[in-house]
Coordinates of C-alpha atoms and ligand atoms in Angstrom, one line a residue:
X1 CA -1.1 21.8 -3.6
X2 CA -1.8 20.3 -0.6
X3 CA 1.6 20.4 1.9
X4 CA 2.2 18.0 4.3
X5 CA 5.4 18.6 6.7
X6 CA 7.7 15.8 4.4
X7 CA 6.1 15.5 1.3
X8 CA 3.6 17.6 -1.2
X9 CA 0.5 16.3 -3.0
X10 CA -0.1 18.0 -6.6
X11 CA -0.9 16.8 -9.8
X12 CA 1.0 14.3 -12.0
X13 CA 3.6 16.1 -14.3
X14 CA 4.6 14.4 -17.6
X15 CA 8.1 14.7 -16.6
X16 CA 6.8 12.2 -13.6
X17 CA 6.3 9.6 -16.1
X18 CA 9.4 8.1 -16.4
X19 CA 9.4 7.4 -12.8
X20 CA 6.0 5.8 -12.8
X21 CA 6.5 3.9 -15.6
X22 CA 9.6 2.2 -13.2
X23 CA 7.1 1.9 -10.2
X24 CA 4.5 0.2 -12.6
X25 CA 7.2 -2.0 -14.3
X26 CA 8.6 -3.2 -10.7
X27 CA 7.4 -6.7 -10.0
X28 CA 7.7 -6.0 -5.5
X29 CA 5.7 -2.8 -5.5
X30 CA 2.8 -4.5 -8.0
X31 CA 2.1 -6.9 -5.4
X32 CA 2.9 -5.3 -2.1
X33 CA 0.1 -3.0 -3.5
X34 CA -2.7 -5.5 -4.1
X35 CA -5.4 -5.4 -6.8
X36 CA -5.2 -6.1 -10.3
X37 CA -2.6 -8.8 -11.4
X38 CA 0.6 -7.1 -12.5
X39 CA 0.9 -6.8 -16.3
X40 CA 3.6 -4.9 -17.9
X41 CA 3.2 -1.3 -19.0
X42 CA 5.4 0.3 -22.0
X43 CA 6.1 4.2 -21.4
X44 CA 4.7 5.3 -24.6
X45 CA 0.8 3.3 -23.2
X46 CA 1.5 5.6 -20.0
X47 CA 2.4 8.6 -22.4
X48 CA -0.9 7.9 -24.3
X49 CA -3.3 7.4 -21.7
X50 CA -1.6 10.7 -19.9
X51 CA -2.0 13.3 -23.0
X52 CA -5.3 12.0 -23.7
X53 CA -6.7 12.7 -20.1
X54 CA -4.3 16.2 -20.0
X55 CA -6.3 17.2 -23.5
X56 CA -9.6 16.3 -21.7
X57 CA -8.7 19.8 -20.1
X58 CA -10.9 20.4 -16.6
X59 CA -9.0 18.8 -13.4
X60 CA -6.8 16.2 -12.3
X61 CA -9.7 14.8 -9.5
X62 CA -8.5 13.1 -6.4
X63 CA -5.6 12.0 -8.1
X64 CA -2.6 13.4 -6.3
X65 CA 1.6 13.1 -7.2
X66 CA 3.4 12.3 -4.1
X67 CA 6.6 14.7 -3.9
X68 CA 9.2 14.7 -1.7
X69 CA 13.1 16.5 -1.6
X70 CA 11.7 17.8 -4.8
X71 CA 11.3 14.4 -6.4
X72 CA 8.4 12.5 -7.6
X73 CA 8.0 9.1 -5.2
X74 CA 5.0 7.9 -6.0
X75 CA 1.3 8.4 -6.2
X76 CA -2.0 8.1 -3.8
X77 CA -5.5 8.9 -4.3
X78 CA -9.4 9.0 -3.6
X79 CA -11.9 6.7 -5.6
X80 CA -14.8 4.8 -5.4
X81 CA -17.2 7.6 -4.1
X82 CA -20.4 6.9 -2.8
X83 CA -21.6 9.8 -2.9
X84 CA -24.9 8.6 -0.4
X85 CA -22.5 7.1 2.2
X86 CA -20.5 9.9 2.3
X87 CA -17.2 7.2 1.8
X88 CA -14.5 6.6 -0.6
X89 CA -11.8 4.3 -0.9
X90 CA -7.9 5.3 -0.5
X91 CA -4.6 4.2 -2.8
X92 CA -1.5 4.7 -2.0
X93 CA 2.1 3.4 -3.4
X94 CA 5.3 5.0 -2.9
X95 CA 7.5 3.2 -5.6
X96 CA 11.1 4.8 -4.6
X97 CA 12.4 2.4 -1.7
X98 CA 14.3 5.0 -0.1
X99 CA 11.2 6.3 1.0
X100 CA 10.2 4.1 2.4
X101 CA 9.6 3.4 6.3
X102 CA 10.6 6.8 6.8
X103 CA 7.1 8.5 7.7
X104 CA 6.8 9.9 4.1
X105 CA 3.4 7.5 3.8
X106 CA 2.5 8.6 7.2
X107 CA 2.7 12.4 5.7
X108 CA 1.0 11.4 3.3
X109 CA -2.3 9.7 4.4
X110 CA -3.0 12.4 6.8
X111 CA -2.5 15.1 4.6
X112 CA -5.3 13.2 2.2
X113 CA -7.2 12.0 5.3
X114 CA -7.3 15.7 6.3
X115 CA -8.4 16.9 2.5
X116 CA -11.3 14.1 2.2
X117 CA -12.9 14.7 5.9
X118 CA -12.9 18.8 6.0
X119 CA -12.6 19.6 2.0
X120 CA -14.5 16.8 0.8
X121 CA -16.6 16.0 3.6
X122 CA -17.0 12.8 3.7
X123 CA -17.8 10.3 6.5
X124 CA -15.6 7.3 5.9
X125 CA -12.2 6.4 4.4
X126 CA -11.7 2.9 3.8
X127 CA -9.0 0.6 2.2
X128 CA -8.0 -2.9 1.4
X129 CA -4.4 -4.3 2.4
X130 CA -2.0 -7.2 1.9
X131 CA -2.2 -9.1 5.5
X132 CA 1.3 -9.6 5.2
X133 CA 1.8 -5.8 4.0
X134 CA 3.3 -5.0 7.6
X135 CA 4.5 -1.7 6.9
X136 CA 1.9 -0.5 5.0
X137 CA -0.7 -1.7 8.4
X138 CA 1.4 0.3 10.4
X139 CA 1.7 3.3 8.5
X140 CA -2.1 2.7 8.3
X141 CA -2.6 2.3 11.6
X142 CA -0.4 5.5 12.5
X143 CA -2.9 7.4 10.9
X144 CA -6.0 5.8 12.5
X145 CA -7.4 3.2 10.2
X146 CA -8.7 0.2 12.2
X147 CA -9.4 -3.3 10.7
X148 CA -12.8 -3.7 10.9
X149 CA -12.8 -7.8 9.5
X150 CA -12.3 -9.8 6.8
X151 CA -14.8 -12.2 5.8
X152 CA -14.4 -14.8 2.4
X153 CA -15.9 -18.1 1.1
X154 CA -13.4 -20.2 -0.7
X155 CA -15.1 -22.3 -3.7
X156 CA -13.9 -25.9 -2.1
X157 CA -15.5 -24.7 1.2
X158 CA -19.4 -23.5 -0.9
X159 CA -18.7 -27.0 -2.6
X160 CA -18.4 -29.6 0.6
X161 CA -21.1 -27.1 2.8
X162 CA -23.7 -27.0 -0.1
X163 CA -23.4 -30.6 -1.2
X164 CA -21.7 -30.0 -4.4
X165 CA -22.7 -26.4 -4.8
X166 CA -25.3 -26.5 -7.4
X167 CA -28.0 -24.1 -6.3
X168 CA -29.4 -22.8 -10.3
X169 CA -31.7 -25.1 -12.2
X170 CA -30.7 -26.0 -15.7
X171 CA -33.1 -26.7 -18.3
Ligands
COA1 C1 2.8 1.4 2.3 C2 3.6 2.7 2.3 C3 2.7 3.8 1.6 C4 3.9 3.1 3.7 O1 4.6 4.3 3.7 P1 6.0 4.4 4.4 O2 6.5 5.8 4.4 O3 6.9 3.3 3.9 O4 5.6 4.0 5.9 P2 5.7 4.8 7.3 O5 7.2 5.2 7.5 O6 4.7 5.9 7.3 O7 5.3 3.7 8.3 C5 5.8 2.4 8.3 C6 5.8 1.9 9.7 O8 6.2 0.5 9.6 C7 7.4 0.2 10.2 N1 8.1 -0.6 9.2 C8 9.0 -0.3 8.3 N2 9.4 -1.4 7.6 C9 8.7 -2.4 8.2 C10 8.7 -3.8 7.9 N3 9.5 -4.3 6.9 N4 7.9 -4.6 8.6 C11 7.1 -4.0 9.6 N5 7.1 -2.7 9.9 C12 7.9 -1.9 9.2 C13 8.1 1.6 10.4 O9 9.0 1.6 11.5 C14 6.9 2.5 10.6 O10 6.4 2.3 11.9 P3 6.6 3.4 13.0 O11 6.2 4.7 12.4 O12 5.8 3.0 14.2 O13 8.1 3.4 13.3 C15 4.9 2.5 1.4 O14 5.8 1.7 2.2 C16 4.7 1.9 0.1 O15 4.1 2.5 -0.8 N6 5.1 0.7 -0.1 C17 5.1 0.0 -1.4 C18 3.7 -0.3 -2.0 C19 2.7 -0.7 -0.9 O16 2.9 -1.4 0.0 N7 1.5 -0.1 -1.0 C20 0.4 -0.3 -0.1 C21 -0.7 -1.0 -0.8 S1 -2.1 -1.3 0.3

C-alpha cells in the first residue's frame, strides 16, 4: 500500500504469521524492542487473536506489514493518538536479521513518517528507545527524530530525598 524505495508497507497476511510468531518467540528482538516483558506466544494464540480481528471486518488501522524482496520482515506502526495534540507514537521491529542495518528501517520510517504528517496530519511523531539500542538511534536519527530528554525517579532515590517516602495518611 504504501511503497517505499526497499520495502512495502501493507496489511498483515495470515500467511505472515508464521514469521511473526518467530519474531515474537525470539528472546534478542523482545528486548532490543523495549516495552512489555517478553512472554512466550504459541502460533495458534496469534492465529486466534488474528481471525478474530480479520472477522471484525472494516480496516487494518495504522497497523502496517513490513515487506521486502517479497518477504514479510517485520512489522511497524502508529498508536497512541491524541487526537488534540495532533501526536502519536511509532513501533517498529524488523525481526529477520538479515535486514537489518541495511537501510530497510530507514525505508521504512520515512515512508510512515511521510503517511502520518501529510495523510494523517498530524503534528508530532514520537518514540521511546533502548539507550543502548544503537542502531535503532541511528536509523532514528537518519530520519530526523531528536532526543528530546529522559527524566526518571528511582524508588531508593524518592525514599532517602523524602525522608522515608511516606507522603499519604493512614487511618
Ligand atoms: C531498529 C531497526 C528498525 C532499524 O532498522 P535497520 O534497517 O536495521 O537500520 P538502518 O539500516 O536503517 O540504520 C541503522 C544504522 O545504524 C548503523 N548500525 C548498524 N548496526 C549497528 C550497531 N550494531 N551499532 C551501531 N550502529 C549500527 C548502520 O550503519 C546504520 O547507520 P548508517 O545509515 O549511518 O550507516 C531494526 O534494526 C530492528 O527492528 N531491530 C530489532 C528490533 C529493534 O531494535 N526495534 C527497535 C525498538 S525501539
Amino acid at each position: 500500500m504504501l511503497k517505499g524505495e526497499k520495502v512495502i508497507l501493507r496489511a498483515l497476511k495470515r500467511e505472515d504469521l508464521q514469521r511473526q510468531w518467530a519474531f515474537n518467540n525470539d528472546l534478542e528482538i523482545e528486548v532490543l524492542g523495549g516495552g512489555d516483558p517478553p512472554e512466550p506466544q504459541s502460533l495458534e494464540r496469534l492465529e486466534a487473536e488474528f481471525d478474530a480481528s480479520t472477522q471484525k471486518g472494516g480496516r487494518d488501522g495504522t497497523s502496517f506489514a513490513i515487506e521486502a524482496d517479497g518477504k514479510y520482515i517485520g512489522g511497524c506502526a502508529l498508536f497512541h493518538f491524541d487526537q488534540i495534540a495532533h501526536t502519536c507514537e511509532m513501533g517498529i521491529g524488523i525481526g529477520d536479521r538479515a535486514y537489518w542495518g541495511h537501510g530497510y528501517g530507514r525505508d521504512a520510517i520515512r515512508v510512515l513518517l511521510d503517511y502520518a504528517f501529510r495523510l494523517r496530519n498530524l503534528q508530532k511523531v514520537w518514540l521511546t528507545v533502548n539507550s543502548d539500542n544503537e542502531r535503532a538511534i541511528r536509523s532514528y536519527e537518519r530520519c530526523g527524530f531528536v532526543e528530546e530528554g529522559r527524566m526518571g525517579v528511582l524508588r531508593e532515590e524518592w525514599e532517602a530525598r523524602f525522608a522515608g517516602g511516606q507522603v499519604l495518611e493512614q487511618g
